[in-house]
Coordinates of N, CA and C in Angstrom, one line a residue:
X1 N 85.6 81.7 35.9 CA 85.5 83.0 35.5 C 87.0 83.2 35.7
X2 N 87.5 84.1 34.9 CA 88.7 84.5 35.1 C 89.1 85.8 35.6
X3 N 90.4 86.4 36.2 CA 90.1 87.7 37.0 C 90.1 88.9 35.8
X4 N 90.1 88.5 34.4 CA 89.9 89.6 33.5 C 88.4 89.9 33.3
X5 N 87.5 89.0 33.7 CA 86.2 88.8 33.3 C 85.5 90.2 33.6
X6 N 85.8 90.7 34.9 CA 85.1 92.0 35.3 C 85.6 93.0 34.6
X7 N 86.8 93.2 34.3 CA 87.3 94.3 33.4 C 86.9 94.2 32.0
X8 N 86.8 93.2 31.5 CA 86.1 92.9 30.1 C 84.7 93.5 30.1
X9 N 83.9 93.3 31.2 CA 82.5 93.3 31.2 C 82.5 95.0 31.3
X10 N 83.3 95.5 32.2 CA 83.3 97.1 32.2 C 83.6 97.9 31.0
X11 N 84.6 96.9 30.4 CA 84.9 97.6 28.9 C 83.8 97.5 27.9
X12 N 83.2 96.7 28.0 CA 81.8 96.4 27.0 C 80.8 97.1 27.4
X13 N 80.7 97.7 28.8 CA 79.4 98.4 29.0 C 80.2 100.1 28.6
X14 N 81.2 100.2 28.6 CA 81.6 101.6 28.6 C 81.6 101.8 27.1
X15 N 81.9 100.9 26.0 CA 81.9 101.0 24.8 C 80.5 101.0 24.2
X16 N 79.4 100.2 24.8 CA 78.1 100.3 24.5 C 77.6 101.7 24.8
X17 N 78.0 102.0 26.0 CA 77.5 103.6 26.4 C 78.0 104.6 25.4
X18 N 79.4 104.5 25.1 CA 79.7 105.4 23.9 C 79.2 105.4 22.6
X19 N 78.7 104.0 22.1 CA 78.0 103.8 21.0 C 76.6 104.7 20.9
X20 N 76.0 104.3 22.0 CA 74.5 104.9 22.3 C 74.6 106.4 22.3
X21 N 75.8 106.9 23.0 CA 75.8 108.6 23.1 C 76.0 109.1 21.8
X22 N 77.1 108.4 20.9 CA 77.4 109.0 19.8 C 76.2 108.8 18.8
X23 N 75.4 107.9 18.8 CA 74.3 107.7 17.9 C 73.4 109.0 18.3
X24 N 73.1 108.9 19.5 CA 72.2 109.7 19.7 C 72.6 111.2 19.5
X25 N 73.8 111.6 19.5 CA 74.3 113.0 19.0 C 74.1 113.1 17.7
X26 N 74.6 112.3 16.9 CA 74.2 112.4 15.6 C 72.7 112.6 15.1
X27 N 71.8 112.0 15.7 CA 70.4 112.0 15.5 C 70.0 113.4 16.2
X28 N 70.3 113.7 17.3 CA 69.8 115.0 17.8 C 70.3 116.4 16.8
X29 N 71.6 116.1 16.5 CA 71.9 117.0 15.5 C 71.3 117.2 14.3
X30 N 71.2 116.1 13.8 CA 70.3 116.0 12.6 C 69.0 116.4 12.8
X31 N 68.2 115.9 13.4 CA 66.8 115.9 13.7 C 66.2 116.9 14.8
X32 N 67.0 117.2 15.6 CA 66.4 118.1 16.8 C 66.1 117.1 17.9
X33 N 66.6 117.7 18.9 CA 66.2 116.7 20.1 C 64.9 116.4 20.5
X34 N 63.9 117.1 20.4 CA 62.5 116.9 20.7 C 62.1 115.8 19.8
X35 N 62.4 116.0 18.4 CA 61.8 115.1 17.3 C 62.4 113.7 17.2
X36 N 63.5 113.6 17.9 CA 64.2 112.2 18.0 C 63.7 111.3 19.4
X37 N 63.3 110.1 18.9 CA 62.8 109.4 20.1 C 63.8 108.3 20.7
X38 N 63.7 107.9 21.8 CA 64.6 107.1 22.5 C 64.7 105.6 21.4
X39 N 63.5 105.3 21.2 CA 63.4 104.0 20.1 C 64.6 104.1 18.8
X40 N 64.4 105.4 18.3 CA 65.3 105.5 17.1 C 66.8 105.6 17.6
X41 N 67.2 106.1 18.7 CA 68.4 106.2 19.3 C 68.9 104.6 19.4
X42 N 68.1 104.0 20.0 CA 68.2 102.2 20.2 C 68.6 101.4 18.8
X43 N 67.7 102.0 17.9 CA 67.8 101.4 16.6 C 69.0 101.8 16.1
X44 N 69.5 103.1 15.8 CA 70.9 103.7 15.5 C 72.0 103.0 15.9
X45 N 72.0 102.8 17.4 CA 73.1 102.2 18.3 C 73.0 100.8 18.2
X46 N 72.1 100.1 17.6 CA 72.1 98.6 17.5 C 71.9 97.9 18.7
X47 N 70.9 98.5 19.6 CA 70.8 97.9 20.9 C 69.1 98.1 21.2
X48 N 68.9 97.6 22.4 CA 67.6 97.6 22.7 C 67.1 98.9 23.1
X49 N 66.0 99.3 23.5 CA 65.4 100.5 24.1 C 65.8 100.4 25.4
X50 N 65.6 99.2 26.2 CA 65.8 99.2 27.6 C 67.5 99.6 27.7
X51 N 68.2 98.9 26.9 CA 69.4 99.2 27.0 C 70.2 100.9 27.1
X52 N 69.3 101.6 26.3 CA 69.6 102.8 26.3 C 69.1 103.6 27.5
X53 N 67.9 103.0 27.9 CA 67.5 103.7 29.5 C 68.3 103.1 30.6
X54 N 68.9 102.3 30.2 CA 69.7 101.6 31.6 C 70.9 102.2 31.6
X55 N 71.5 102.6 30.4 CA 72.7 103.8 30.5 C 72.5 105.1 30.6
X56 N 71.3 105.5 30.3 CA 70.8 106.9 30.4 C 69.5 107.1 30.9
X57 N 69.1 107.2 32.1 CA 67.8 107.3 32.5 C 67.1 108.6 32.1
X58 N 68.1 109.4 31.9 CA 67.2 110.7 31.3 C 67.8 111.1 29.8
X59 N 66.8 111.0 28.8 CA 67.0 111.4 27.6 C 68.1 112.5 27.1
X60 N 68.0 113.8 28.0 CA 69.0 114.8 27.9 C 70.3 114.4 28.0
X61 N 70.5 113.4 29.1 CA 72.0 113.0 29.3 C 72.4 112.3 28.3
X62 N 71.7 111.7 27.3 CA 72.4 111.2 26.1 C 73.3 112.1 25.2
X63 N 72.6 113.2 25.3 CA 73.4 114.3 24.5 C 74.4 115.0 25.7
X64 N 74.0 115.5 26.8 CA 75.1 115.9 27.8 C 75.7 114.8 28.4
X65 N 76.3 113.9 28.0 CA 77.0 112.7 28.5 C 77.9 112.9 29.6
X66 N 78.4 114.0 29.5 CA 79.5 114.6 30.3 C 79.0 115.4 31.8
X67 N 77.4 114.9 32.1 CA 77.0 115.3 33.2 C 77.6 115.3 34.6
X68 N 78.2 114.1 34.7 CA 78.9 113.7 36.0 C 80.0 114.5 36.4
X69 N 80.9 114.7 35.2 CA 82.1 115.4 35.1 C 81.8 117.0 35.2
X70 N 80.8 117.4 34.6 CA 80.3 118.9 34.8 C 80.1 119.1 36.2
X71 N 79.3 118.4 37.0 CA 79.0 118.6 38.3 C 80.2 118.5 39.2
X72 N 80.9 117.6 39.2 CA 81.9 117.2 40.2 C 83.1 117.9 39.8
X73 N 83.7 118.6 38.8 CA 84.8 119.1 38.2 C 85.2 120.0 39.2
X74 N 84.8 121.0 39.6 CA 85.1 122.3 40.8 C 85.0 121.9 42.0
X75 N 84.3 121.0 42.4 CA 84.3 120.6 43.8 C 85.6 119.6 44.0
X76 N 85.8 118.7 42.9 CA 87.2 118.2 43.3 C 88.7 119.0 43.0
X77 N 88.3 120.0 42.1 CA 89.5 121.2 42.2 C 89.8 121.4 43.4
X78 N 88.9 121.9 44.5 CA 89.0 122.4 45.6 C 89.5 121.3 46.6
X79 N 88.8 120.1 46.4 CA 89.4 119.0 47.3 C 90.8 118.6 46.9
X80 N 91.2 118.8 46.0 CA 92.9 118.6 45.2 C 93.7 119.7 45.3
X81 N 93.2 120.9 45.9 CA 93.9 122.1 45.9 C 95.3 121.9 46.8
X82 N 96.5 122.6 46.2 CA 97.6 122.4 46.9 C 98.0 122.9 48.1
X83 N 98.7 122.5 49.0 CA 99.3 123.2 50.2 C 99.3 124.6 50.1
X84 N 98.8 125.5 50.9 CA 98.9 126.9 50.8 C 98.0 127.5 49.7
X85 N 97.4 126.5 49.0 CA 96.5 127.3 47.8 C 95.1 127.4 48.4
X86 N 94.4 128.7 47.8 CA 93.1 128.8 48.2 C 92.2 128.1 47.4
X87 N 90.9 128.2 47.8 CA 89.9 127.4 47.0 C 89.8 128.2 45.6
X88 N 89.6 129.7 45.6 CA 89.6 130.7 44.7 C 91.0 130.2 43.7
X89 N 91.8 130.1 44.2 CA 93.2 129.8 43.2 C 93.3 128.5 42.3
X90 N 92.4 127.3 43.5 CA 92.4 126.3 42.7 C 91.3 126.2 41.5
X91 N 90.0 127.0 41.9 CA 89.0 127.1 41.0 C 89.6 127.9 39.7
X92 N 90.5 129.0 39.5 CA 91.1 129.8 38.8 C 91.9 128.9 38.0
X93 N 92.8 128.1 38.5 CA 93.8 127.2 37.7 C 92.9 126.4 37.0
X94 N 91.8 125.7 37.5 CA 91.0 124.5 36.7 C 90.2 125.1 35.6
X95 N 89.9 126.3 35.7 CA 89.0 126.8 34.7 C 89.8 127.3 33.6
X96 N 91.0 128.0 33.8 CA 91.9 128.3 33.0 C 92.4 127.2 32.1
X97 N 92.4 126.2 32.9 CA 93.2 124.9 32.2 C 92.2 124.4 31.3
X98 N 91.2 124.3 31.6 CA 89.8 123.8 30.7 C 89.9 124.9 29.5
X99 N 89.7 126.1 29.6 CA 90.1 126.8 28.5 C 91.3 126.7 27.5
X100 N 92.1 126.2 28.0 CA 93.6 126.0 27.4 C 93.4 124.6 26.8
X101 N 92.6 123.8 27.2 CA 92.6 122.6 26.2 C 91.4 122.3 25.7
X102 N 90.6 123.5 25.5 CA 89.2 123.6 24.7 C 88.3 122.3 25.4
X103 N 87.8 122.4 26.6 CA 87.4 121.3 27.3 C 85.9 121.5 26.9
X104 N 85.4 120.4 26.4 CA 83.9 120.2 26.1 C 83.1 120.4 27.1
X105 N 83.5 120.2 28.4 CA 82.9 120.6 29.8 C 82.5 122.2 29.6
X106 N 83.1 122.9 29.0 CA 83.2 124.6 29.1 C 82.2 124.9 27.7
X107 N 81.9 123.9 26.7 CA 81.2 124.2 25.7 C 81.9 124.2 24.5
X108 N 83.2 123.8 24.5 CA 84.0 123.5 23.2 C 83.7 122.5 22.8
X109 N 82.3 122.5 22.0 CA 81.9 121.2 21.3 C 81.4 121.3 19.7
X110 N 81.9 122.6 19.3 CA 81.5 123.1 17.9 C 79.9 123.4 17.7
X111 N 79.8 124.2 16.5 CA 78.5 125.0 16.4 C 77.3 124.2 16.5
X112 N 77.5 122.9 15.8 CA 76.1 122.0 15.8 C 75.7 121.3 17.1
X113 N 76.8 121.4 17.9 CA 76.4 120.9 19.2 C 75.7 122.1 20.2
X114 N 76.5 123.2 19.9 CA 75.7 124.4 20.7 C 74.7 124.7 20.2
X115 N 74.2 124.6 19.0 CA 72.9 125.2 18.2 C 71.9 124.1 18.7
X116 N 72.0 123.0 18.9 CA 71.1 121.9 19.1 C 70.8 122.2 20.8
X117 N 71.5 122.5 21.5 CA 71.4 122.8 22.9 C 70.4 123.9 23.0
X118 N 70.9 125.3 22.3 CA 70.1 126.3 22.4 C 68.8 126.5 21.8
X119 N 68.5 125.6 20.9 CA 67.2 125.2 20.2 C 66.3 124.4 20.9
X120 N 66.8 123.5 22.0 CA 66.1 122.7 22.9 C 65.7 123.4 23.9
X121 N 64.5 123.7 24.5 CA 64.1 124.0 25.8 C 64.6 123.1 26.7
X122 N 64.5 121.6 26.5 CA 64.8 120.5 27.3 C 66.2 120.5 27.7
X123 N 67.0 120.6 26.8 CA 68.6 120.7 26.9 C 69.0 122.0 27.6
X124 N 68.5 123.0 27.3 CA 68.6 124.3 27.8 C 68.4 124.2 29.5
X125 N 67.5 123.5 30.0 CA 66.8 123.8 31.1 C 68.0 122.6 31.9
X126 N 68.2 121.4 31.1 CA 69.0 120.4 31.8 C 70.5 121.1 32.1
X127 N 70.9 121.7 31.0 CA 72.4 122.5 31.4 C 72.3 123.4 32.6
X128 N 71.3 124.1 32.7 CA 71.2 124.9 33.7 C 71.1 124.1 35.1
X129 N 70.3 123.2 35.1 CA 70.3 122.3 36.2 C 71.8 121.8 36.6
X130 N 72.4 121.3 35.6 CA 73.7 120.8 35.9 C 74.6 122.0 36.3
X131 N 74.7 123.0 35.8 CA 75.4 124.4 36.6 C 75.0 124.4 38.2
X132 N 73.6 124.3 38.6 CA 73.3 124.6 39.7 C 73.6 123.3 40.7
X133 N 73.8 122.2 40.1 CA 74.2 121.2 40.8 C 75.6 121.1 41.0
X134 N 76.5 121.6 40.1 CA 77.8 121.7 40.1 C 78.0 122.8 41.2
X135 N 77.5 124.1 41.6 CA 77.4 125.0 42.5 C 77.1 124.5 43.9
X136 N 76.3 123.5 43.9 CA 75.9 122.8 45.0 C 76.9 121.9 45.7
X137 N 77.4 121.3 44.7 CA 78.8 120.5 44.9 C 79.8 121.0 45.6
X138 N 80.2 122.3 44.9 CA 81.1 123.2 45.2 C 80.9 123.8 46.6
X139 N 79.6 123.9 46.9 CA 79.7 124.5 48.2 C 79.9 123.6 49.2
X140 N 79.5 122.5 48.8 CA 79.7 121.3 50.2 C 81.4 121.2 50.0
X141 N 82.1 121.1 49.1 CA 83.7 120.9 49.2 C 84.3 122.3 49.9
X142 N 83.6 123.3 49.8 CA 84.0 124.7 50.2 C 84.0 124.6 51.8
X143 N 82.7 124.1 52.0 CA 82.3 123.9 53.7 C 83.4 123.0 54.3
X144 N 83.4 121.8 53.4 CA 84.5 120.9 54.3 C 86.0 121.5 54.2
X145 N 86.6 122.0 53.3 CA 87.6 122.8 53.3 C 87.8 123.9 54.3
X146 N 86.8 124.7 54.5 CA 86.6 125.8 55.5 C 86.3 125.1 56.8
X147 N 86.0 123.8 57.2 CA 86.0 123.1 58.3 C 84.7 123.7 58.9
X148 N 83.7 123.9 58.2 CA 82.5 124.3 58.7 C 81.4 123.5 58.2
X149 N 80.1 123.3 58.9 CA 79.0 122.4 58.8 C 78.6 122.5 57.2
X150 N 78.1 121.5 56.8 CA 77.4 121.5 55.4 C 76.4 122.4 55.4
X151 N 76.4 123.1 54.1 CA 75.1 124.1 54.3 C 75.6 125.5 54.8
X152 N 76.8 125.6 55.1 CA 77.2 126.9 55.6 C 76.8 128.0 54.8
X153 N 76.5 129.2 55.4 CA 76.1 130.3 54.5 C 77.1 130.9 53.6
X154 N 78.0 131.3 54.3 CA 79.5 131.6 53.6 C 79.9 130.8 52.5
X155 N 79.9 129.5 52.7 CA 80.3 128.5 51.8 C 79.5 128.8 50.3
X156 N 78.1 128.7 50.9 CA 77.4 128.7 49.6 C 77.4 130.0 48.9
X157 N 77.7 131.3 49.6 CA 77.9 132.3 49.1 C 79.1 132.4 48.1
X158 N 80.0 131.8 48.9 CA 81.4 131.5 47.9 C 81.2 130.7 46.8
X159 N 80.7 129.7 46.8 CA 80.2 128.8 45.7 C 79.5 129.5 44.5
X160 N 78.6 130.4 45.0 CA 77.8 131.3 44.0 C 78.9 132.1 43.0
X161 N 79.7 132.8 44.0 CA 80.5 134.0 43.5 C 81.6 133.0 42.6
X162 N 82.2 132.0 42.9 CA 83.2 131.1 42.3 C 82.5 130.4 41.1
X163 N 81.5 129.8 40.9 CA 80.6 129.3 39.9 C 80.5 129.9 38.9
X164 N 80.2 131.3 39.2 CA 79.6 132.3 38.2 C 80.7 132.5 37.0
X165 N 82.0 132.4 37.5 CA 82.7 132.6 36.4 C 83.0 131.5 35.4
X166 N 83.1 130.2 35.7 CA 83.0 129.3 34.7 C 81.6 129.2 33.9
X167 N 80.5 129.5 34.6 CA 79.2 129.3 34.1 C 79.1 130.6 33.0
X168 N 79.7 132.0 33.3 CA 79.6 133.1 32.3 C 80.4 132.7 31.3
X169 N 82.0 131.9 31.3 CA 82.7 131.6 30.5 C 82.0 130.6 29.2
X170 N 81.2 129.6 29.8 CA 80.4 128.7 29.2 C 79.5 129.2 28.2
X171 N 78.8 130.2 28.7 CA 77.8 130.9 28.2 C 78.4 132.0 27.0
X172 N 79.5 132.4 27.3 CA 80.0 133.3 26.1 C 80.8 132.3 24.9
X173 N 81.2 131.1 25.5 CA 81.8 130.1 24.4 C 80.8 129.7 23.6
X174 N 79.6 129.6 24.1 CA 78.3 129.3 23.3 C 78.0 130.3 22.2
X175 N 78.0 131.4 22.8 CA 77.6 132.7 22.1 C 78.5 132.9 20.9
X176 N 79.9 132.9 21.1 CA 80.8 133.0 20.2 C 80.9 132.0 19.2
X177 N 80.6 130.8 19.7 CA 80.8 129.5 18.7 C 79.6 129.7 17.8
X178 N 78.4 129.8 18.3 CA 77.0 130.2 17.4 C 77.3 131.1 16.6
X179 N 78.4 132.2 16.7 CA 78.6 133.6 15.9 C 79.6 133.0 14.7
X180 N 80.1 132.0 14.8 CA 80.8 131.4 13.8 C 82.5 131.5 14.2
X181 N 82.9 131.6 15.4 CA 84.2 131.8 15.7 C 84.7 130.3 15.9
X182 N 85.9 130.0 15.5 CA 86.5 128.7 15.8 C 87.1 128.6 17.3
X183 N 87.5 127.4 17.5 CA 87.7 127.4 18.9 C 89.1 128.0 19.4
X184 N 90.1 128.3 18.6 CA 91.1 129.0 18.8 C 90.6 130.6 19.2
X185 N 89.9 131.1 18.3 CA 89.5 132.5 18.8 C 88.7 132.7 19.9
X186 N 87.6 131.7 20.1 CA 86.9 131.7 21.2 C 88.0 131.7 22.7
X187 N 88.6 130.8 22.4 CA 89.7 130.7 23.6 C 90.4 132.0 23.9
X188 N 90.8 132.7 22.9 CA 91.7 133.8 22.9 C 90.9 134.8 23.4
X189 N 89.6 134.8 23.3 CA 88.8 136.2 23.6 C 88.4 135.7 25.2
X190 N 87.9 134.6 25.7 CA 87.4 134.3 27.0 C 88.3 134.2 27.9
X191 N 89.6 133.5 27.6 CA 90.6 133.5 28.9 C 91.2 134.7 29.5
X192 N 91.4 136.0 28.8 CA 91.6 137.1 29.7 C 90.4 137.6 30.1
X193 N 89.3 137.5 30.0 CA 88.0 137.9 30.9 C 87.7 136.9 31.9
X194 N 88.3 135.5 31.9 CA 88.0 134.7 32.9 C 89.0 135.3 34.0
X195 N 90.2 135.4 33.5 CA 91.3 135.7 34.4 C 91.2 136.9 35.5
X196 N 90.5 137.7 34.4 CA 90.0 139.2 35.2 C 89.1 139.1 36.2
X197 N 87.9 138.0 35.6 CA 86.9 138.0 36.8 C 87.5 137.1 38.1
X198 N 88.5 136.2 37.9 CA 88.9 135.5 39.1 C 89.7 136.9 40.1
X199 N 90.4 137.5 39.3 CA 91.1 138.6 40.1 C 90.5 139.4 40.6
X200 N 89.2 139.6 40.2 CA 88.2 140.6 40.8 C 87.7 140.0 42.1
X201 N 87.9 138.9 42.2 CA 87.3 138.1 43.4 C 88.3 137.9 44.3
X202 N 89.6 138.1 44.2 CA 90.8 138.0 45.4 C 90.4 138.7 46.3
X203 N 89.9 139.8 46.6 CA 89.7 140.8 47.8 C 88.7 140.0 48.6
X204 N 87.7 139.5 48.1 CA 86.7 138.9 49.0 C 87.2 137.4 49.1
X205 N 87.8 136.8 48.3 CA 88.0 135.2 48.6 C 89.4 134.6 48.8
X206 N 90.2 135.6 48.5 CA 91.6 135.2 48.5 C 92.2 134.4 49.6
X207 N 91.6 134.7 50.7 CA 92.0 134.0 51.9 C 91.1 133.0 52.5
X208 N 89.9 132.9 51.7 CA 89.0 131.7 52.1 C 89.3 130.2 51.8
X209 N 89.3 129.4 52.7 CA 89.8 127.9 52.6 C 91.1 127.7 52.0
X210 N 92.1 128.2 52.5 CA 93.3 128.2 52.2 C 93.9 126.7 52.7
X211 N 94.3 125.7 51.9 CA 94.7 124.5 52.7 C 96.2 124.9 53.3
X212 N 96.2 124.1 54.6 CA 97.4 124.5 55.5 C 98.5 123.8 54.9
X213 N 99.6 124.1 54.8 CA 100.8 123.3 54.4 C 101.1 122.5 55.6
X214 N 102.1 121.5 55.3 CA 102.5 120.5 56.3 C 103.2 121.3 57.3
X215 N 103.9 122.3 56.9 CA 105.0 122.9 58.0 C 103.8 123.8 58.8
X216 N 102.9 124.4 58.4 CA 101.8 125.3 58.8 C 100.9 124.3 59.8
X217 N 100.8 123.3 59.6 CA 99.9 122.2 60.2 C 100.8 121.9 61.2
X218 N 102.0 121.4 61.3 CA 103.1 121.2 62.2 C 103.1 122.2 63.1
X219 N 103.3 123.4 63.0 CA 103.4 124.7 63.5 C 102.4 125.0 64.4
X220 N 101.0 124.7 63.9 CA 99.9 124.5 64.7 C 99.6 123.7 65.8
X221 N 100.0 122.4 65.4 CA 99.9 121.3 66.4 C 100.7 121.7 67.5
X222 N 102.1 122.1 67.2 CA 102.9 122.5 68.3 C 102.5 123.4 69.3
X223 N 101.8 124.7 68.6 CA 101.2 125.7 69.5 C 100.0 125.3 70.3
X224 N 99.3 124.3 69.9 CA 98.3 123.7 70.4 C 98.6 122.9 71.8
X225 N 99.9 122.2 71.5 CA 100.4 121.4 72.6 C 100.8 122.2 73.6
X226 N 101.5 123.2 73.3 CA 102.0 124.4 74.1 C 101.0 124.8 75.1
X227 N 100.0 125.2 74.3 CA 99.0 125.7 75.0 C 98.3 124.9 76.3
X228 N 98.2 123.6 75.7 CA 97.4 122.6 76.7 C 98.3 122.5 77.9
X229 N 99.7 122.3 77.5 CA 101.0 122.3 78.6 C 100.4 123.4 79.5
X230 N 100.4 124.4 79.3 CA 100.4 125.8 79.9 C 99.4 125.9 80.9
X231 N 98.1 125.1 80.3 CA 96.9 125.1 81.1 C 96.8 123.9 82.0
X232 N 97.5 123.1 81.8 CA 97.9 122.1 82.6 C 98.7 122.5 84.0
X233 N 99.7 123.1 83.8 CA 100.7 123.9 84.8 C 99.9 124.9 85.6
X234 N 99.1 125.6 84.9 CA 98.4 126.5 85.6 C 97.3 126.0 86.5
X235 N 96.5 124.8 86.2 CA 95.7 124.2 87.1 C 96.4 123.8 88.2
X236 N 97.5 123.0 87.9 CA 98.3 122.4 89.4 C 98.6 123.6 90.2
X237 N 99.2 124.5 89.5 CA 99.5 125.7 90.5 C 98.6 126.4 91.4
X238 N 97.4 126.1 90.7 CA 96.0 126.8 91.3 C 95.5 125.7 92.4

């Protein structure tokens, strides 16, 4: 076995997954989500039914195949925020960047895609679940960023407020897409609204979970050291 074998295996798995997802998407759009079976997807993709379920344990994720990215993207934005940047600023930057690149995670996937979701109770419920999972992941990231225990009340409230903006953006993208607007018109309409929404949160969360820059961290460390030295001196004197 050569060193390239594992990479080749992963490449083949990724290609198979993409082929299954593309075949499923075409069928769901043409026939409707509920009326399409896993067996029909397998036939269209040229694979066994078990191969489909191995790659996609949930039927809904055949269509919403970006589910892992949707859940993790804002928690990752907080974790990767720059020195001196707050969680709010990081989320604002990430969300506006998604709008600018017409990201599918925000709903920029075309009218047929949006209609398939809105006409399917199962897909609508799954999308709602993904939003909720993303909010939970964000709350965990915020708690870590703020150096408080997981499940901290303030972090959960902050996550709810912050996650509400991209969720509202996604809803508006779907609404405008179904009304016949193209991606450029949709982005031009929702971007200013998203920016204003984040601006309104500045007073409440502008100083929440700000990442200390290196200089600030160094100064804090020095202050701690000076304080400890003073405590030692005082103890000796006493």
